[in-house]
PDB file of C-alpha atoms and ligand atoms in Angstrom:
ATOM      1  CA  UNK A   1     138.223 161.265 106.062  1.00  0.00           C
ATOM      2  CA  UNK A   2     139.002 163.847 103.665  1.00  0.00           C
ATOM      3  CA  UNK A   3     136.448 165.857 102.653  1.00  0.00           C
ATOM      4  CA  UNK A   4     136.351 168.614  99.836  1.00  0.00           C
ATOM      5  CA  UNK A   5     132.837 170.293  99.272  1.00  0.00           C
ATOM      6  CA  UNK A   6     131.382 170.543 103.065  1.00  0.00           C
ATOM      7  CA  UNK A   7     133.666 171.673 106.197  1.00  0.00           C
ATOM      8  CA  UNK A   8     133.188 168.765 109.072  1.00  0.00           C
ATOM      9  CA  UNK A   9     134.448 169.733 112.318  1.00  0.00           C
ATOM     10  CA  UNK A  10     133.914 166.753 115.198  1.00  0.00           C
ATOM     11  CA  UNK A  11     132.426 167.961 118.792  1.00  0.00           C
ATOM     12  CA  UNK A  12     133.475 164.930 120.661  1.00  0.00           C
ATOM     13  CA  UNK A  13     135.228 161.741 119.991  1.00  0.00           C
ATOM     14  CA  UNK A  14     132.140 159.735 119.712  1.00  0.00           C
ATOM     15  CA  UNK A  15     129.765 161.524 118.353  1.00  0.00           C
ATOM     16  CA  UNK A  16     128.429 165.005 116.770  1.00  0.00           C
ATOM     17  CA  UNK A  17     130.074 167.283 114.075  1.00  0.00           C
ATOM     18  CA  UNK A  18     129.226 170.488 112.493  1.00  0.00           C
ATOM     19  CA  UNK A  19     128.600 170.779 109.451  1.00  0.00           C
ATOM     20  CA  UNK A  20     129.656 174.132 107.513  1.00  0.00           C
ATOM     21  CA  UNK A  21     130.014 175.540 103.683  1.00  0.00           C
ATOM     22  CA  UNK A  22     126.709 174.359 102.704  1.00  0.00           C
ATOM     23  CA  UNK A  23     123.465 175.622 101.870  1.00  0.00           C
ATOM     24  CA  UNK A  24     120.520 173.234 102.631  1.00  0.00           C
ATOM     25  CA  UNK A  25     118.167 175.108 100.822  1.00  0.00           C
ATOM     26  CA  UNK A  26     119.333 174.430  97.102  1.00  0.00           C
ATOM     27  CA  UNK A  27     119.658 171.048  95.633  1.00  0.00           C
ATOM     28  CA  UNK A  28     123.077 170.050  96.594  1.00  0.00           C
ATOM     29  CA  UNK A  29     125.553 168.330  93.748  1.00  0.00           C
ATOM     30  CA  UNK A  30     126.135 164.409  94.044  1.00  0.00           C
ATOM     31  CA  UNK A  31     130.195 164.620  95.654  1.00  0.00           C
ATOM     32  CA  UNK A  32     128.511 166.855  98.352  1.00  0.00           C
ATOM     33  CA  UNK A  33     125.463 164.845  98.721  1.00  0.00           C
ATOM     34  CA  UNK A  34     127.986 162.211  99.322  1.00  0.00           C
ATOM     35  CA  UNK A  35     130.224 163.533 101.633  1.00  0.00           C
ATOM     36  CA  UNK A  36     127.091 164.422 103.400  1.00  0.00           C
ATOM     37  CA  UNK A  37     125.740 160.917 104.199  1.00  0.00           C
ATOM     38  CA  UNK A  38     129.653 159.882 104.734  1.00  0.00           C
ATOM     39  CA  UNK A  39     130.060 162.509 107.925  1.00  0.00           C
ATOM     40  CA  UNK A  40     126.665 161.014 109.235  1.00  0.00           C
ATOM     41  CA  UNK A  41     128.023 157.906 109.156  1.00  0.00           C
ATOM     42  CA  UNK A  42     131.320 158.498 110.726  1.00  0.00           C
ATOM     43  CA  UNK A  43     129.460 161.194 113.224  1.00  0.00           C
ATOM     44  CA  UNK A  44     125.762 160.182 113.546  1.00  0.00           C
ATOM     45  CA  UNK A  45     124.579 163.467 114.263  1.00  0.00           C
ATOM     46  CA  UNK A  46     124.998 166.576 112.445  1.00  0.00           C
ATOM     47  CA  UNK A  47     124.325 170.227 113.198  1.00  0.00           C
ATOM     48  CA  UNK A  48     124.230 172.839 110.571  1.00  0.00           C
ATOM     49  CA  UNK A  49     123.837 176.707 111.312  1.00  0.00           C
ATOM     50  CA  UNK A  50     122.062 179.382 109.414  1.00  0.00           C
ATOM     51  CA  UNK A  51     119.901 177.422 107.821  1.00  0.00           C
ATOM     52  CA  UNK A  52     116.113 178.902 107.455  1.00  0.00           C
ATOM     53  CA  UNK A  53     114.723 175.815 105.662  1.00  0.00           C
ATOM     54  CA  UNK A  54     110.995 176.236 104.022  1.00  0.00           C
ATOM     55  CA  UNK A  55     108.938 173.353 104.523  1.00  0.00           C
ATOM     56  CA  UNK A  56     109.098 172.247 100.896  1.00  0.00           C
ATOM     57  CA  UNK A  57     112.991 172.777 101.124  1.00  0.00           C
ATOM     58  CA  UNK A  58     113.144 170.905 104.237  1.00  0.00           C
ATOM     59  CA  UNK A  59     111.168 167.937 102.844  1.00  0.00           C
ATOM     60  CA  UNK A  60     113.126 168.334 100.062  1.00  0.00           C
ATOM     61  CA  UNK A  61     116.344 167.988 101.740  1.00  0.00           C
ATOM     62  CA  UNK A  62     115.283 164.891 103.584  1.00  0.00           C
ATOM     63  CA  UNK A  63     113.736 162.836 100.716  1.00  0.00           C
ATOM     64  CA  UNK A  64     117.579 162.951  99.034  1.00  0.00           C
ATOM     65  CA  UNK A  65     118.343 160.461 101.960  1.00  0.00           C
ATOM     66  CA  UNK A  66     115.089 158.163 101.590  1.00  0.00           C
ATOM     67  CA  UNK A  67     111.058 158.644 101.025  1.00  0.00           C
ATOM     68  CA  UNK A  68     109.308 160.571 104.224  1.00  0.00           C
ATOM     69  CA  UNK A  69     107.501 158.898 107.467  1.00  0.00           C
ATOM     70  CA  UNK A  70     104.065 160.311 108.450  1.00  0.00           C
ATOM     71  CA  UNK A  71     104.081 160.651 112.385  1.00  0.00           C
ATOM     72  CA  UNK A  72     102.091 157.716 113.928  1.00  0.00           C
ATOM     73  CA  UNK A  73     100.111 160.151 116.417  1.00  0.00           C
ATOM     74  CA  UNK A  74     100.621 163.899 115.042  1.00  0.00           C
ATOM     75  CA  UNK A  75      99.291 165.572 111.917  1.00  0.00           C
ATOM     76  CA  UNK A  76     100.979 167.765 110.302  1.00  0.00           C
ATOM     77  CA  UNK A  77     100.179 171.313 109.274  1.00  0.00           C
ATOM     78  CA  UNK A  78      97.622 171.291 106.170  1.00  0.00           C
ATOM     79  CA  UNK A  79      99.133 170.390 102.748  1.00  0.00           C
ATOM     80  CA  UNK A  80     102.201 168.679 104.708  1.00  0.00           C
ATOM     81  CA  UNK A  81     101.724 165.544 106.380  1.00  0.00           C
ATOM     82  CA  UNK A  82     105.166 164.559 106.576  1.00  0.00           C
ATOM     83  CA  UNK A  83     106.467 167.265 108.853  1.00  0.00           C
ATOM     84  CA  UNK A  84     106.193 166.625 112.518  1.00  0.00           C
ATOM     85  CA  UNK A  85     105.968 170.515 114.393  1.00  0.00           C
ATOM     86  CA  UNK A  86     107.869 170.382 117.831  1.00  0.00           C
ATOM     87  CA  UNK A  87     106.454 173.456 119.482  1.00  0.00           C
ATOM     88  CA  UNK A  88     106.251 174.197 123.555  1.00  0.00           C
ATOM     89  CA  UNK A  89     105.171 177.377 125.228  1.00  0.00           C
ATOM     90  CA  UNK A  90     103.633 178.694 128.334  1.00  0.00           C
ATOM     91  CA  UNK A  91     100.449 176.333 127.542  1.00  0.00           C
ATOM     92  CA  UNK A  92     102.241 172.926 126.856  1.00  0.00           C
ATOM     93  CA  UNK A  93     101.709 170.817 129.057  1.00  0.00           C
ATOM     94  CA  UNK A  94     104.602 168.302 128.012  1.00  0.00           C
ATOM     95  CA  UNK A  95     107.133 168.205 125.254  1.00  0.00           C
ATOM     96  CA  UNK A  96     107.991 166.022 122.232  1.00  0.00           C
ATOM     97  CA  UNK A  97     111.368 163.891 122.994  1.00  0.00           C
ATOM     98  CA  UNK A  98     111.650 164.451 126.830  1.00  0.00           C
ATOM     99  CA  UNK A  99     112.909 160.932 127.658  1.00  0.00           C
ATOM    100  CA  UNK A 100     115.891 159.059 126.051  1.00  0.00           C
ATOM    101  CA  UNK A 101     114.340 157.806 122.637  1.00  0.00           C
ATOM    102  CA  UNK A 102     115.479 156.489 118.886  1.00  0.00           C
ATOM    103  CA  UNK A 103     112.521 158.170 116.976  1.00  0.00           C
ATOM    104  CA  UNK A 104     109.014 155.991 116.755  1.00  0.00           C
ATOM    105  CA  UNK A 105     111.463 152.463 117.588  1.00  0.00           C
ATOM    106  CA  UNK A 106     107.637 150.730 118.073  1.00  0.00           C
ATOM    107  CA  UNK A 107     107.688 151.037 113.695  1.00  0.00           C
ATOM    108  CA  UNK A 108     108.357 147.478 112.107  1.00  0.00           C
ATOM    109  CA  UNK A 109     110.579 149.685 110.023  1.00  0.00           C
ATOM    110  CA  UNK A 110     111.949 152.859 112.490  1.00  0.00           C
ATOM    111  CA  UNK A 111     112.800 155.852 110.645  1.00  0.00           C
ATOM    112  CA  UNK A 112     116.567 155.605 109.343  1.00  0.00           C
ATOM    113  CA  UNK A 113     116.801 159.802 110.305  1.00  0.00           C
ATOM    114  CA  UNK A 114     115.328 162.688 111.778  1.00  0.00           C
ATOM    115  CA  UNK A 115     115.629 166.262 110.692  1.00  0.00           C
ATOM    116  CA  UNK A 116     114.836 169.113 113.179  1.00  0.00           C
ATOM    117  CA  UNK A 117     114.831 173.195 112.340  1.00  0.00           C
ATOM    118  CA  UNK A 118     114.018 175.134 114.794  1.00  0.00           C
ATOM    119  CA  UNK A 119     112.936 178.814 114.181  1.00  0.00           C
ATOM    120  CA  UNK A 120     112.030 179.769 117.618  1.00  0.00           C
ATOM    121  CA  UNK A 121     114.292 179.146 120.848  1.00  0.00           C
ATOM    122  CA  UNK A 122     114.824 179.959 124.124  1.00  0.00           C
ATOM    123  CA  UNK A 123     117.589 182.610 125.151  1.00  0.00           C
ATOM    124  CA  UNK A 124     119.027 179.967 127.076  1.00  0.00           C
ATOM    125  CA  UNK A 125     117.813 176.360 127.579  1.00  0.00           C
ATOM    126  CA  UNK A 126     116.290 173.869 125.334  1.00  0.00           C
ATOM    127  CA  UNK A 127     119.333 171.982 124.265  1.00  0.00           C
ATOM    128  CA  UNK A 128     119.144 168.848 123.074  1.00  0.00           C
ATOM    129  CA  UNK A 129     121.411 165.684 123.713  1.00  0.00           C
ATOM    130  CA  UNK A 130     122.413 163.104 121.657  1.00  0.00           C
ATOM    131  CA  UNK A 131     123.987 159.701 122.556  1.00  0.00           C
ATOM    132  CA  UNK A 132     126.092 157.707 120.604  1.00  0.00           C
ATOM    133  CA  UNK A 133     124.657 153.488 120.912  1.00  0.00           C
ATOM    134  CA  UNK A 134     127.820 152.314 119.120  1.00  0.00           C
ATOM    135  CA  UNK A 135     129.816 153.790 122.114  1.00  0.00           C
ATOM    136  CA  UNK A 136     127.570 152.567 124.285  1.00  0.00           C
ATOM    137  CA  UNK A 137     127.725 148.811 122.733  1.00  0.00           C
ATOM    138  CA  UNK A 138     131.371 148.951 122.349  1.00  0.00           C
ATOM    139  CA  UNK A 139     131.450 150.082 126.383  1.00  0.00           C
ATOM    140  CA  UNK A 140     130.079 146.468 127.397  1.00  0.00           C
ATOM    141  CA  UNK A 141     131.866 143.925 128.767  1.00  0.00           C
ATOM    142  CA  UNK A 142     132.181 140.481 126.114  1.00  0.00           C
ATOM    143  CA  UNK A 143     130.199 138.505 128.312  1.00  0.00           C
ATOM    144  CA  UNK A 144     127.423 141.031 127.824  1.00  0.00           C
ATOM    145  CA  UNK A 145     127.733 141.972 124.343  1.00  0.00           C
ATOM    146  CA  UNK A 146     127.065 138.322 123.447  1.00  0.00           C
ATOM    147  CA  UNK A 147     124.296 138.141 126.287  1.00  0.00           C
ATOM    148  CA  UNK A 148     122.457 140.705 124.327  1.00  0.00           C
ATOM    149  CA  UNK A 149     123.251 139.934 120.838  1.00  0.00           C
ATOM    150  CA  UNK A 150     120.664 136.815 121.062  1.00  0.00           C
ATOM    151  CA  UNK A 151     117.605 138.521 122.503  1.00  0.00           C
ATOM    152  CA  UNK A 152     114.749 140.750 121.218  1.00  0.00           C
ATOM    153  CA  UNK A 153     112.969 143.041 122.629  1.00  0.00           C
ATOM    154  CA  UNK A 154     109.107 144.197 122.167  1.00  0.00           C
ATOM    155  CA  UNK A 155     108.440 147.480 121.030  1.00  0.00           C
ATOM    156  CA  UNK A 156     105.109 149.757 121.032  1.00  0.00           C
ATOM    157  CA  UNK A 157     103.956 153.267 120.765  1.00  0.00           C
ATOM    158  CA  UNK A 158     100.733 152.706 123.158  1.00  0.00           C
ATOM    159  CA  UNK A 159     101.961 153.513 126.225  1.00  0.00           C
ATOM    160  CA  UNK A 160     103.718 156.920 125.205  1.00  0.00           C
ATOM    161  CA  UNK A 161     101.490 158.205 122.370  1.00  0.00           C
ATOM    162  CA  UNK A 162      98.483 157.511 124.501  1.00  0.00           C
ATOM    163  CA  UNK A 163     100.164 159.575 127.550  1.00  0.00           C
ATOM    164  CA  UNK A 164     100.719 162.275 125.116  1.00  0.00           C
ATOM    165  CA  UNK A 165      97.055 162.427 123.546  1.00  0.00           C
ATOM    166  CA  UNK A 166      95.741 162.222 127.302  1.00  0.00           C
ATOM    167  CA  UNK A 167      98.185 165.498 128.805  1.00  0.00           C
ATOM    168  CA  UNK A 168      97.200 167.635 125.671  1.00  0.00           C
ATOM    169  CA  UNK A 169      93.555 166.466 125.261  1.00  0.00           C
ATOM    170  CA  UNK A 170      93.795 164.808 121.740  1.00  0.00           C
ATOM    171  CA  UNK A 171      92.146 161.709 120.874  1.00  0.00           C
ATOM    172  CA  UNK A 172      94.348 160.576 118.467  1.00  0.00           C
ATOM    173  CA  UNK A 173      94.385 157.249 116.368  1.00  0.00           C
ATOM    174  CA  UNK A 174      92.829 154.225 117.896  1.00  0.00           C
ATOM    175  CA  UNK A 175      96.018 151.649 117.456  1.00  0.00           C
ATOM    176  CA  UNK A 176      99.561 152.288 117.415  1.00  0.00           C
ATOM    177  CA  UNK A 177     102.725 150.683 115.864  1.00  0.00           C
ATOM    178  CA  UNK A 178     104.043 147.646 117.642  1.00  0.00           C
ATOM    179  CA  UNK A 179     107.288 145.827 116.550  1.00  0.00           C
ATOM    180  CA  UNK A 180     110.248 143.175 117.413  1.00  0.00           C
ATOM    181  CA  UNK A 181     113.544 144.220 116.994  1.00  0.00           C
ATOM    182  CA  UNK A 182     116.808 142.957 118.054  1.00  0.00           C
ATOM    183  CA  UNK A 183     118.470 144.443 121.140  1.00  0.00           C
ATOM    184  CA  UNK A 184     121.796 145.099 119.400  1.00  0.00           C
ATOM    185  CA  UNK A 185     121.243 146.055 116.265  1.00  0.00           C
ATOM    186  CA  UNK A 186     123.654 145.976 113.302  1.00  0.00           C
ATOM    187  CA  UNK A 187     123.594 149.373 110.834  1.00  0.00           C
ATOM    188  CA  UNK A 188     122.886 148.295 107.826  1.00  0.00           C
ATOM    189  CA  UNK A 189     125.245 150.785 106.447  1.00  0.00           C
ATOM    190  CA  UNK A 190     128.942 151.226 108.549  1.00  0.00           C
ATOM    191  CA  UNK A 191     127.971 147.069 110.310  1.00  0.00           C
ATOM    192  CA  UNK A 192     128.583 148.370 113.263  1.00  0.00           C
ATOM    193  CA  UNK A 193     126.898 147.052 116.476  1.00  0.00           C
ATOM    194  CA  UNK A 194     124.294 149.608 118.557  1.00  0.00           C
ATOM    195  CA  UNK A 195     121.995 149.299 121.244  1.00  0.00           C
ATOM    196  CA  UNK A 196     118.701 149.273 120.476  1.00  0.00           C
ATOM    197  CA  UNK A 197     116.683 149.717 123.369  1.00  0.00           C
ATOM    198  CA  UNK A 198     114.888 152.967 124.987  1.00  0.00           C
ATOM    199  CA  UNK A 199     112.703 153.746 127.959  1.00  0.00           C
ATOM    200  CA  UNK A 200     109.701 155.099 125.504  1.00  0.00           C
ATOM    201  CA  UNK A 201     108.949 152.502 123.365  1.00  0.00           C
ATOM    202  CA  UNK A 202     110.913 149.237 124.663  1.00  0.00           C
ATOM    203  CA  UNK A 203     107.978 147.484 126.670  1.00  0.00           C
ATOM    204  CA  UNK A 204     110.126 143.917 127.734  1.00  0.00           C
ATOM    205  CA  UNK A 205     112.720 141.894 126.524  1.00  0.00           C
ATOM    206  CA  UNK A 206     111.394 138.564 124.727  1.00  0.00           C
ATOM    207  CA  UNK A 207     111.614 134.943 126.374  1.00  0.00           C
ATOM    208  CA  UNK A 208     112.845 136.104 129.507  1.00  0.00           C
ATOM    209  CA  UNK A 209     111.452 135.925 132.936  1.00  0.00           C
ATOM    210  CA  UNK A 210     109.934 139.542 133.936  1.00  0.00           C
ATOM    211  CA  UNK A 211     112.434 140.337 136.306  1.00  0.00           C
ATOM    212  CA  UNK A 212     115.387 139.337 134.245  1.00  0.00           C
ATOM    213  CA  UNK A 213     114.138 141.674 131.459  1.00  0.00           C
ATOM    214  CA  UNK A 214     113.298 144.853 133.954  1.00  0.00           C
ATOM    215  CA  UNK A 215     116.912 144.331 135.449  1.00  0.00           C
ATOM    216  CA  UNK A 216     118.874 144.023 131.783  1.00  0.00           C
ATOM    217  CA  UNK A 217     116.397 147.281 130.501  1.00  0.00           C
ATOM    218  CA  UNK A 218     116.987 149.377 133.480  1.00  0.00           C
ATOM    219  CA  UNK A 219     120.619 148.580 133.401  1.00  0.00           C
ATOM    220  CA  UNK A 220     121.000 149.599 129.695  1.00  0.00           C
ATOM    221  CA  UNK A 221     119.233 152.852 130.205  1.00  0.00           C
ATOM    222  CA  UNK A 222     121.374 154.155 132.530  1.00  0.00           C
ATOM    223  CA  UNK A 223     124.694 152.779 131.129  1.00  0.00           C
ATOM    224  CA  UNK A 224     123.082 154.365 127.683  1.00  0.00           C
ATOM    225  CA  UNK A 225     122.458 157.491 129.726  1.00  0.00           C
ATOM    226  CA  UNK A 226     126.137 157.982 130.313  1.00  0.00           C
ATOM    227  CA  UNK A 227     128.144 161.360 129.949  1.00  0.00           C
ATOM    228  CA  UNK A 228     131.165 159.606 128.038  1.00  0.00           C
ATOM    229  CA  UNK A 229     129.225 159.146 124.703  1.00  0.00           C
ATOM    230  CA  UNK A 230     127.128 162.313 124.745  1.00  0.00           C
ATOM    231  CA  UNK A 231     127.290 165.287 122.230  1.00  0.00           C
ATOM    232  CA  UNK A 232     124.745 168.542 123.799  1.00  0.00           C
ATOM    233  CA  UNK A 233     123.512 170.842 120.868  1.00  0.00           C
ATOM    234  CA  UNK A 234     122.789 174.398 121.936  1.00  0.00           C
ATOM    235  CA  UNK A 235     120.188 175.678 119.405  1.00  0.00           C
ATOM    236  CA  UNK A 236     120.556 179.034 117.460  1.00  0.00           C
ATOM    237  CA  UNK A 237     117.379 180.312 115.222  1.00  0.00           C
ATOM    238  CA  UNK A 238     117.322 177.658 112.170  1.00  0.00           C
ATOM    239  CA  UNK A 239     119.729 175.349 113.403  1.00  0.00           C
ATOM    240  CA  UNK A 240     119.525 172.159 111.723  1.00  0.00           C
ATOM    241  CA  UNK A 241     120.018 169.167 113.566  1.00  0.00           C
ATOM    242  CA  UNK A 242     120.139 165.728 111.475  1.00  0.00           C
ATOM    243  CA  UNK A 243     120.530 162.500 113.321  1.00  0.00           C
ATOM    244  CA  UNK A 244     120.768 158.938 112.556  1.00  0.00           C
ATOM    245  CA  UNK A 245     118.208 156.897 114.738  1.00  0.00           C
ATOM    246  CA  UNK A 246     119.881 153.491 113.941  1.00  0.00           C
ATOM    247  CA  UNK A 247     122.653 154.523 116.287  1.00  0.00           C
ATOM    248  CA  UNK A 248     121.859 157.237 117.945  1.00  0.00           C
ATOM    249  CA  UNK A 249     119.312 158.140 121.150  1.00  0.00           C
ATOM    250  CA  UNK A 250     118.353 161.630 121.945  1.00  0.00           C
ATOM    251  CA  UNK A 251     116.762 163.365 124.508  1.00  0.00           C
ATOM    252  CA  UNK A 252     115.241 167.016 124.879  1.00  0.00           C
ATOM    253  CA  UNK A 253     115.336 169.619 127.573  1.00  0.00           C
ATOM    254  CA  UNK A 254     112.587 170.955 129.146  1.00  0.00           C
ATOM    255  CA  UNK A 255     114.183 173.648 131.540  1.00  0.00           C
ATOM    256  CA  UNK A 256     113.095 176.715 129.467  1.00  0.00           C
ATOM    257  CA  UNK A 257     109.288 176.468 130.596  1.00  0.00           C
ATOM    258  CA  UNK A 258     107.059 178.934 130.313  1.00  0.00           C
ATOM    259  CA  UNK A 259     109.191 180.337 126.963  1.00  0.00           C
ATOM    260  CA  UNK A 260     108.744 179.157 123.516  1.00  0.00           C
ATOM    261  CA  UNK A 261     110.965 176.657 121.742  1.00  0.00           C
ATOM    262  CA  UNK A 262     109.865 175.528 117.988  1.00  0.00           C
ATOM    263  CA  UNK A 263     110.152 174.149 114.384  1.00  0.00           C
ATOM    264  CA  UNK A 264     109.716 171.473 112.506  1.00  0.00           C
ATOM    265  CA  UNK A 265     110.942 167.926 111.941  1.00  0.00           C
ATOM    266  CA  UNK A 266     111.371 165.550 108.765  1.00  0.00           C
ATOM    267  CA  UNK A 267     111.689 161.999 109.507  1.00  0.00           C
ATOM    268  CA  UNK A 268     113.676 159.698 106.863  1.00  0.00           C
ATOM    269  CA  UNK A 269     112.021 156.232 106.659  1.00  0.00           C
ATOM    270  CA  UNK A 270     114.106 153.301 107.305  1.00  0.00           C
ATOM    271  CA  UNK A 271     114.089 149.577 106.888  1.00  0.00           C
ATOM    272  CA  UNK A 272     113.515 146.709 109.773  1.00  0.00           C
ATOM    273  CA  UNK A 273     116.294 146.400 111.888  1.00  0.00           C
ATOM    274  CA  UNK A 274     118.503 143.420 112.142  1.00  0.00           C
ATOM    275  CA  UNK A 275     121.661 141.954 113.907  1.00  0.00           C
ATOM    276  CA  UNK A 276     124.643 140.213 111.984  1.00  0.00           C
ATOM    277  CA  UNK A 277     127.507 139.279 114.428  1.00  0.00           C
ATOM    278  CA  UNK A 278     131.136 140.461 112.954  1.00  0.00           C
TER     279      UNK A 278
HETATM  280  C1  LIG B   1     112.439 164.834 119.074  1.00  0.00           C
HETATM  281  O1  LIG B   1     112.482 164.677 117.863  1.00  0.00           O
HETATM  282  O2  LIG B   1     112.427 163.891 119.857  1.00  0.00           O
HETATM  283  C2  LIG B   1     112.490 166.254 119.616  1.00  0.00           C
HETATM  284  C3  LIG B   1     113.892 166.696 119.763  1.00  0.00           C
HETATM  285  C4  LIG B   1     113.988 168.138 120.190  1.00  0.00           C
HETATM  286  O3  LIG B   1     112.987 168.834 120.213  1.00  0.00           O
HETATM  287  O4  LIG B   1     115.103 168.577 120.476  1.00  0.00           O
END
């Protein structure tokens, strides 16, 4: 793809580019806008450097791609509920995004993105790692792929937000989001297939014996897991990292303990997932 107002240079074959010759910060023209929202389609996750967003421009940026989620389980700061803070120092006592997740899947209606600056990091550690759920799908055997296309799988924050609120001493809310969604899901965008299953918020496949469900889960999350469709971001002061949670899972690292890592994410509301076979 040829593009003329942005600089797009891919990390792997399947996933990740960076993103240069832009300037989040100021309202960005409609052919660069564009080209934008076409190298997140092609790449799924984008990284941007130099970019030392305020929280109005960072809410800005993200409601050009769609209105803003409010976190299910964390406030934000005052006058700015949409921004989720990831922060972790020598007190935390766990971190946001430590498993292999699609952001807050248990949502009837999962957030279509996620947009993370971070201002403080590590000198080394804290890298996060993205995983591309096209590659993943398109990895399967046929058999499989049409095995999977037909079944849904339950959803629901409980378990994790509750874990959460529990290590850090919060009460939080008293009910969580709980949803159905297809285990291969169609993007409603490129119609390409993903897998849509994670070990945070997927509780059981539907209409399946227990077993059968346990054994199909635990063998997605490790094929999911897998090197071969994997893009790692090291972080620099106000990076940017924008991802698309339709087809993409990502998990943090935690091996910088007891230093400080943090920012601040903006998550891009999205619509209910669904599967179309092609
Ligand atoms: C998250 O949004 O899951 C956190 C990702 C990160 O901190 O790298």
């Amino acid at each position: 793809m040829a593009y003329e107002t942005i600089r797009v240079s891919p990390c792997t074959a399947a996933i990740g580019a960076e993103i240069s010759g832009i300037d989040l910060a100021k309202p960005l023209g409609n052919q660069q806008f564009q080209e934008l929202h076409d190298a997140l389609m092609a790449h799924q996750v984008l990284f941007f450097r130099d970019q030392p967003l305020t929280l109005d421009q960072h809410k800005a940026f993200g409601r050009l791609f769609g209105d803003l989620a409010i976190h299910p389980n964390t406030p934000g700061p005052d006058g700015h509920p949409e921004i989720l803070p990831i922060h972790a120092d020598a007190n935390s006592k766990r971190i946001a995004g430590e498993r292999w997740h699609s952001d807050v899947s248990c949502d009837p209606e999962p957030p279509m993105g996620s947009i993370l600056n971070l201002k403080i990091v590590p000198p080394v550690g804290g890298d996060t790692v993205f995983a591309s759920m096209y590659a993943a799908f398109n990895a399967l055997s046929p058999g499989m792929k049409q095995y999977l296309a037909g079944l849904t799988a339950i959803h629901d924050g409980a378990m994790n937000y509750s874990r959460t609120n529990r290590l850090i001493g919060a009460e939080g809310p008293k009910s969580f989001p709980r949803a159905e969604h297809p285990v291969i899901r169609t993007h409603p965008v490129t119609g390409r297939q993903a897998i849509y299953v994670n070990p945070v918020f997927t509780m059981a496949i539907k209409d399946v014996p227990e077993n059968e469900s346990k054994a199909i889960l635990d063998f997605l999350y490790e094929h999911c897991a897998q090197p071969h469709w994997q893009v790692r971001f090291r972080w620099q002061p106000e990076s940017v990292a924008f991802w698309d949670n339709r087809c993409v899972q990502h998990i943090a690292m935690w091996d910088y303990f007891p230093g400080v890592r943090s920012g601040y994410r903006v998550t891009v509301k999205g619509d209910k997932p669904f599967h179309r076979p092609n």
